Coordinates of N, CA and C in Angstrom, one line a residue:
X19 N 82.3 93.8 -133.6 CA 82.5 92.5 -134.3 C 83.0 91.5 -133.4
X20 N 83.4 91.8 -132.2 CA 83.8 90.9 -131.2 C 82.8 89.8 -131.0
X21 N 81.5 90.1 -130.9 CA 80.5 89.2 -130.7 C 80.4 88.1 -131.7
X22 N 81.0 88.3 -132.9 CA 80.9 87.3 -133.9 C 81.6 86.0 -133.5
X23 N 82.5 86.1 -132.6 CA 83.3 84.9 -132.2 C 82.9 84.3 -130.8
X24 N 81.7 84.7 -130.3 CA 81.2 84.2 -129.0 C 81.0 82.7 -129.1
X25 N 80.4 82.1 -130.1 CA 80.2 80.7 -130.1 C 81.5 79.9 -129.9
X26 N 82.6 80.3 -130.6 CA 83.9 79.6 -130.4 C 84.4 79.8 -129.0
X27 N 84.3 81.1 -128.5 CA 84.8 81.4 -127.2 C 84.1 80.5 -126.1
X28 N 82.8 80.4 -126.2 CA 82.0 79.7 -125.2 C 82.4 78.2 -125.3
X29 N 82.3 77.7 -126.5 CA 82.7 76.2 -126.7 C 84.1 76.0 -126.3
X30 N 85.0 76.9 -126.6 CA 86.4 76.7 -126.2 C 86.6 76.7 -124.7
X31 N 85.9 77.5 -124.0 CA 85.9 77.5 -122.5 C 85.4 76.1 -122.0
X32 N 84.3 75.6 -122.5 CA 83.8 74.4 -122.0 C 84.8 73.2 -122.3
X33 N 85.3 73.2 -123.6 CA 86.3 72.2 -124.0 C 87.5 72.3 -123.1
X34 N 88.0 73.5 -122.8 CA 89.2 73.6 -122.0 C 89.0 73.1 -120.6
X35 N 87.9 73.4 -119.9 CA 87.6 73.0 -118.6 C 87.4 71.4 -118.6
X36 N 86.7 70.9 -119.6 CA 86.6 69.4 -119.6 C 87.9 68.7 -119.9
X37 N 88.7 69.2 -120.8 CA 90.0 68.6 -121.0 C 90.9 68.6 -119.8
X38 N 90.9 69.7 -119.1 CA 91.8 69.8 -117.9 C 91.3 68.8 -116.9
X39 N 90.0 68.7 -116.7 CA 89.4 67.8 -115.7 C 89.4 66.3 -116.0
X40 N 89.2 66.0 -117.3 CA 89.0 64.6 -117.7 C 89.9 64.1 -118.8
X41 N 90.7 65.0 -119.4 CA 91.6 64.6 -120.5 C 90.7 64.1 -121.7
X42 N 89.5 64.7 -121.8 CA 88.6 64.3 -122.9 C 88.1 65.6 -123.5
X43 N 87.9 65.6 -124.8 CA 87.3 66.8 -125.5 C 86.0 66.3 -126.0
X44 N 84.9 66.9 -125.5 CA 83.5 66.4 -125.8 C 83.2 66.8 -127.3
X45 N 82.9 65.8 -128.1 CA 82.6 66.0 -129.5 C 81.4 66.8 -129.7
X46 N 80.4 66.6 -128.8 CA 79.1 67.3 -129.0 C 79.4 68.9 -128.8
X47 N 80.2 69.2 -128.0 CA 80.6 70.7 -127.8 C 81.3 71.2 -129.0
X48 N 82.2 70.4 -129.6 CA 83.0 70.7 -130.8 C 82.0 70.9 -132.0
X49 N 81.1 69.9 -132.2 CA 80.2 70.0 -133.3 C 79.2 71.2 -133.1
X50 N 78.7 71.4 -131.9 CA 77.8 72.6 -131.7 C 78.5 73.9 -131.8
X51 N 79.7 74.0 -131.3 CA 80.5 75.2 -131.4 C 80.9 75.5 -132.8
X52 N 81.3 74.5 -133.5 CA 81.7 74.7 -134.9 C 80.5 75.1 -135.8
X53 N 79.4 74.4 -135.6 CA 78.2 74.8 -136.3 C 77.7 76.2 -136.0
X54 N 77.7 76.5 -134.7 CA 77.3 77.9 -134.3 C 78.2 79.0 -134.9
X55 N 79.5 78.7 -134.9 CA 80.5 79.6 -135.4 C 80.3 79.8 -136.9
X56 N 80.2 78.7 -137.6 CA 80.0 78.9 -139.1 C 78.7 79.6 -139.4
X57 N 77.6 79.3 -138.6 CA 76.3 80.0 -138.8 C 76.5 81.5 -138.6
X58 N 77.2 81.9 -137.6 CA 77.4 83.3 -137.3 C 78.2 83.9 -138.5
X59 N 79.2 83.2 -139.0 CA 80.0 83.8 -140.1 C 79.2 83.9 -141.4
X60 N 78.3 82.9 -141.6 CA 77.5 82.9 -142.8 C 76.5 84.1 -142.7
X61 N 75.9 84.3 -141.6 CA 74.9 85.4 -141.4 C 75.7 86.7 -141.6
X62 N 76.9 86.8 -141.1 CA 77.7 88.1 -141.3 C 77.9 88.3 -142.7
X63 N 78.3 87.2 -143.4 CA 78.5 87.4 -144.9 C 77.3 87.7 -145.7
X64 N 76.2 87.2 -145.3 CA 74.9 87.5 -146.0 C 74.6 89.0 -145.8
X65 N 74.9 89.5 -144.6 CA 74.6 90.9 -144.3 C 75.6 91.9 -144.9
X66 N 76.9 91.5 -144.8 CA 78.0 92.4 -145.2 C 78.8 92.0 -146.4
X67 N 78.5 90.8 -147.0 CA 79.1 90.4 -148.2 C 80.6 90.1 -148.1
X68 N 81.1 89.6 -147.0 CA 82.5 89.2 -146.9 C 82.7 87.7 -147.1
X69 N 82.3 87.3 -148.3 CA 82.4 85.9 -148.6 C 83.8 85.4 -148.7
X70 N 84.8 86.1 -149.2 CA 86.1 85.6 -149.2 C 86.7 85.3 -147.8
X71 N 86.2 86.1 -146.8 CA 86.7 85.8 -145.4 C 86.1 84.5 -144.9
X72 N 84.9 84.2 -145.3 CA 84.3 82.9 -144.9 C 85.0 81.8 -145.6
X73 N 85.3 81.9 -146.9 CA 86.0 80.9 -147.6 C 87.4 80.6 -146.9
X74 N 88.1 81.7 -146.6 CA 89.4 81.6 -146.0 C 89.3 81.0 -144.6
X75 N 88.3 81.3 -143.9 CA 88.0 80.7 -142.5 C 87.9 79.2 -142.6
X76 N 87.0 78.8 -143.5 CA 86.8 77.3 -143.7 C 88.0 76.6 -144.2
X77 N 88.7 77.2 -145.2 CA 89.9 76.5 -145.7 C 91.0 76.4 -144.7
X78 N 91.3 77.6 -144.0 CA 92.3 77.6 -143.0 C 92.0 76.7 -141.8
X79 N 90.7 76.7 -141.4 CA 90.3 75.8 -140.3 C 90.5 74.4 -140.6
X80 N 90.0 74.0 -141.8 CA 90.2 72.6 -142.3 C 91.7 72.2 -142.4
X81 N 92.4 73.2 -143.0 CA 93.9 72.9 -143.2 C 94.6 72.8 -141.9
X82 N 94.2 73.6 -140.9 CA 94.9 73.5 -139.5 C 94.5 72.1 -138.9
X83 N 93.3 71.7 -139.1 CA 92.9 70.4 -138.5 C 93.6 69.3 -139.2
X84 N 93.8 69.4 -140.5 CA 94.6 68.3 -141.2 C 96.1 68.3 -140.8
X85 N 96.6 69.4 -140.6 CA 98.0 69.5 -140.1 C 98.1 68.8 -138.7
X86 N 97.1 69.2 -137.8 CA 97.1 68.6 -136.5 C 96.9 67.1 -136.6
X87 N 96.0 66.6 -137.5 CA 95.8 65.2 -137.7 C 97.1 64.5 -138.1
X88 N 97.8 65.1 -139.0 CA 99.1 64.6 -139.5 C 100.1 64.5 -138.3
X89 N 100.2 65.5 -137.5 CA 101.0 65.5 -136.3 C 100.6 64.4 -135.3
X90 N 99.3 64.2 -135.2 CA 98.8 63.1 -134.3 C 99.2 61.7 -134.8
X91 N 99.2 61.6 -136.1 CA 99.5 60.3 -136.7 C 101.0 60.0 -136.7
X92 N 101.8 61.0 -136.7 CA 103.3 60.8 -136.7 C 103.7 60.0 -135.4
X93 N 103.1 60.4 -134.3 CA 103.4 59.7 -133.1 C 102.1 59.5 -132.3
X94 N 101.5 58.3 -132.6 CA 100.2 58.1 -132.0 C 100.3 58.1 -130.4
X95 N 99.2 58.7 -129.8 CA 99.2 58.8 -128.4 C 99.6 60.1 -127.9
X96 N 100.3 60.9 -128.7 CA 100.7 62.2 -128.2 C 99.6 63.3 -128.3
X97 N 98.9 63.3 -129.4 CA 97.7 64.2 -129.6 C 96.5 63.3 -129.9
X98 N 95.4 63.6 -129.2 CA 94.2 62.8 -129.5 C 93.4 63.4 -130.5
X99 N 92.3 62.7 -130.9 CA 91.4 63.2 -132.0 C 90.7 64.4 -131.5
X100 N 90.5 64.5 -130.2 CA 89.8 65.7 -129.6 C 90.6 67.0 -129.8
X101 N 91.9 66.9 -129.8 CA 92.8 68.0 -130.1 C 92.7 68.4 -131.5
X102 N 92.5 67.4 -132.4 CA 92.4 67.7 -133.8 C 91.0 68.4 -134.1
X103 N 90.0 67.9 -133.4 CA 88.7 68.6 -133.6 C 88.6 70.0 -133.0
X104 N 89.3 70.1 -131.9 CA 89.4 71.4 -131.2 C 90.1 72.4 -132.1
X105 N 91.1 72.0 -132.8 CA 91.9 72.8 -133.7 C 91.0 73.2 -134.9
X106 N 90.1 72.3 -135.3 CA 89.2 72.7 -136.4 C 88.2 73.8 -136.0
X107 N 87.6 73.6 -134.8 CA 86.7 74.6 -134.3 C 87.4 76.0 -134.1
X108 N 88.5 76.0 -133.5 CA 89.2 77.3 -133.2 C 89.7 77.8 -134.5
X109 N 90.1 77.0 -135.4 CA 90.6 77.4 -136.7 C 89.6 78.2 -137.6
X110 N 88.3 77.9 -137.4 CA 87.3 78.6 -138.1 C 87.3 80.1 -137.6
X111 N 87.5 80.3 -136.3 CA 87.5 81.7 -135.8 C 88.8 82.4 -136.2
X112 N 90.0 81.7 -136.0 CA 91.3 82.3 -136.3 C 91.4 82.5 -137.8
X113 N 91.0 81.6 -138.6 CA 91.1 81.6 -140.1 C 90.4 82.8 -140.7
X114 N 89.4 83.4 -140.0 CA 88.7 84.5 -140.5 C 89.6 85.7 -140.7
X115 N 90.7 85.7 -139.9 CA 91.7 86.9 -140.0 C 92.8 86.6 -140.9
X116 N 92.9 85.5 -141.6 CA 93.9 85.2 -142.6 C 95.0 84.3 -142.2
X117 N 95.9 84.1 -143.2 CA 97.0 83.2 -143.0 C 98.0 83.7 -141.9
X118 N 98.3 85.0 -141.9 CA 99.2 85.5 -140.9 C 98.7 85.2 -139.5
X119 N 97.4 85.4 -139.3 CA 96.8 85.1 -137.9 C 96.9 83.6 -137.6
X120 N 96.7 82.8 -138.6 CA 96.8 81.3 -138.3 C 98.3 80.9 -138.0
X121 N 99.2 81.5 -138.7 CA 100.6 81.2 -138.4 C 101.0 81.7 -137.0
X122 N 100.5 82.9 -136.6 CA 100.8 83.4 -135.3 C 100.1 82.4 -134.3
X123 N 98.9 81.9 -134.6 CA 98.2 81.0 -133.7 C 99.0 79.7 -133.5
X124 N 99.6 79.2 -134.6 CA 100.3 78.0 -134.4 C 101.6 78.2 -133.6
X125 N 102.3 79.3 -133.8 CA 103.5 79.5 -133.0 C 103.2 79.7 -131.6
X126 N 102.1 80.5 -131.3 CA 101.7 80.7 -129.9 C 101.2 79.4 -129.3
X127 N 100.5 78.6 -130.0 CA 100.0 77.3 -129.5 C 101.2 76.4 -129.1
X128 N 102.2 76.4 -130.0 CA 103.4 75.6 -129.6 C 104.1 76.1 -128.4
X129 N 104.2 77.4 -128.3 CA 104.9 78.1 -127.1 C 104.1 77.8 -125.8
X130 N 102.8 77.9 -125.9 CA 102.0 77.7 -124.7 C 102.1 76.2 -124.3
X131 N 102.0 75.3 -125.4 CA 102.1 73.9 -125.1 C 103.4 73.5 -124.5
X132 N 104.5 74.1 -124.9 CA 105.9 73.8 -124.3 C 105.9 74.3 -122.9
X133 N 105.3 75.5 -122.6 CA 105.3 76.0 -121.2 C 104.5 75.0 -120.3
X134 N 103.3 74.6 -120.8 CA 102.5 73.7 -120.1 C 103.2 72.3 -119.9
X135 N 103.9 71.9 -120.9 CA 104.6 70.6 -120.8 C 105.7 70.7 -119.7
X136 N 106.4 71.8 -119.7 CA 107.5 72.0 -118.7 C 106.9 72.1 -117.3
X137 N 105.8 72.8 -117.1 CA 105.2 72.9 -115.8 C 104.7 71.5 -115.3
X138 N 104.0 70.8 -116.2 CA 103.5 69.5 -115.8 C 104.6 68.4 -115.6
X139 N 105.6 68.4 -116.4 CA 106.7 67.5 -116.2 C 107.4 67.8 -114.9
X140 N 107.5 69.1 -114.6 CA 108.2 69.5 -113.4 C 107.4 69.0 -112.1
X141 N 106.2 68.8 -112.3 CA 105.3 68.3 -111.2 C 105.1 66.8 -111.2
X142 N 105.8 66.2 -112.1 CA 105.7 64.7 -112.2 C 104.6 64.2 -113.1
X143 N 104.0 65.0 -113.8 CA 102.9 64.6 -114.7 C 103.4 63.9 -116.0
X144 N 102.6 63.0 -116.5 CA 103.1 62.3 -117.7 C 102.4 62.7 -119.0
X145 N 101.3 63.5 -118.8 CA 100.6 64.0 -120.0 C 100.0 65.4 -119.7
X146 N 99.7 66.1 -120.7 CA 99.1 67.4 -120.5 C 97.8 67.5 -121.4
X147 N 96.8 68.3 -120.9 CA 95.7 68.5 -121.8 C 96.1 69.6 -122.8
X148 N 96.0 69.4 -124.1 CA 96.5 70.3 -125.1 C 95.4 71.3 -125.5
X149 N 94.1 70.9 -125.3 CA 93.1 71.8 -125.8 C 93.2 73.2 -125.1
X150 N 93.6 73.3 -123.9 CA 93.7 74.7 -123.3 C 94.8 75.5 -124.1
X151 N 95.8 74.9 -124.6 CA 96.8 75.7 -125.3 C 96.2 76.1 -126.7
X152 N 95.5 75.2 -127.3 CA 94.8 75.5 -128.6 C 93.9 76.7 -128.4
X153 N 93.0 76.6 -127.4 CA 92.0 77.7 -127.1 C 92.7 79.0 -126.7
X154 N 93.6 78.9 -125.8 CA 94.2 80.2 -125.3 C 94.9 80.9 -126.4
X155 N 95.7 80.2 -127.2 CA 96.4 80.8 -128.3 C 95.4 81.4 -129.3
X156 N 94.3 80.7 -129.6 CA 93.3 81.3 -130.5 C 92.7 82.5 -130.0
X157 N 92.3 82.5 -128.7 CA 91.7 83.7 -128.1 C 92.7 84.9 -128.2
X158 N 93.9 84.7 -127.8 CA 94.9 85.8 -127.9 C 95.0 86.3 -129.3
X159 N 95.1 85.4 -130.3 CA 95.3 85.9 -131.7 C 94.1 86.6 -132.2
X160 N 92.9 86.1 -131.9 CA 91.7 86.8 -132.3 C 91.6 88.1 -131.7
X161 N 91.8 88.2 -130.4 CA 91.8 89.5 -129.7 C 92.8 90.5 -130.3
X162 N 94.0 90.0 -130.5 CA 95.0 90.9 -131.2 C 94.6 91.3 -132.6
X163 N 93.9 90.5 -133.3 CA 93.5 90.8 -134.6 C 92.3 91.8 -134.7
X164 N 91.5 91.7 -133.6 CA 90.4 92.6 -133.5 C 90.8 94.1 -133.1
X165 N 91.8 94.2 -132.3 CA 92.1 95.5 -131.8 C 93.4 96.0 -132.3

């Protein structure tokens, strides 16, 4: 079942590399990754009938993106819209495993973000790319949920 999340893993890798290099999250990659991930989940549900998991994935993915959007609006300039869309894409994969996985993902995302912030501030940086924290936390939680 690991292969089910390859679209998000590949798109997450591309987004992470791009965000580190340019501080931009390419929307085309997010749209393509999200569409491919949802297509894989729908095909899985057609074959194996796990429709509640698909519904949970979509609801938790959208909910996570809305929370991230709210956080971005509280203090404009701290989180970009790319981080919000990256959260949506990764949320589709993490959401498949339920609310507990999503809560673990958010806690791990915050922890990784704080570590990255500490490392970058220590080097004199004024901003950090947050998509790598979103993606790394999601990959860890998905792998832990699978095994």
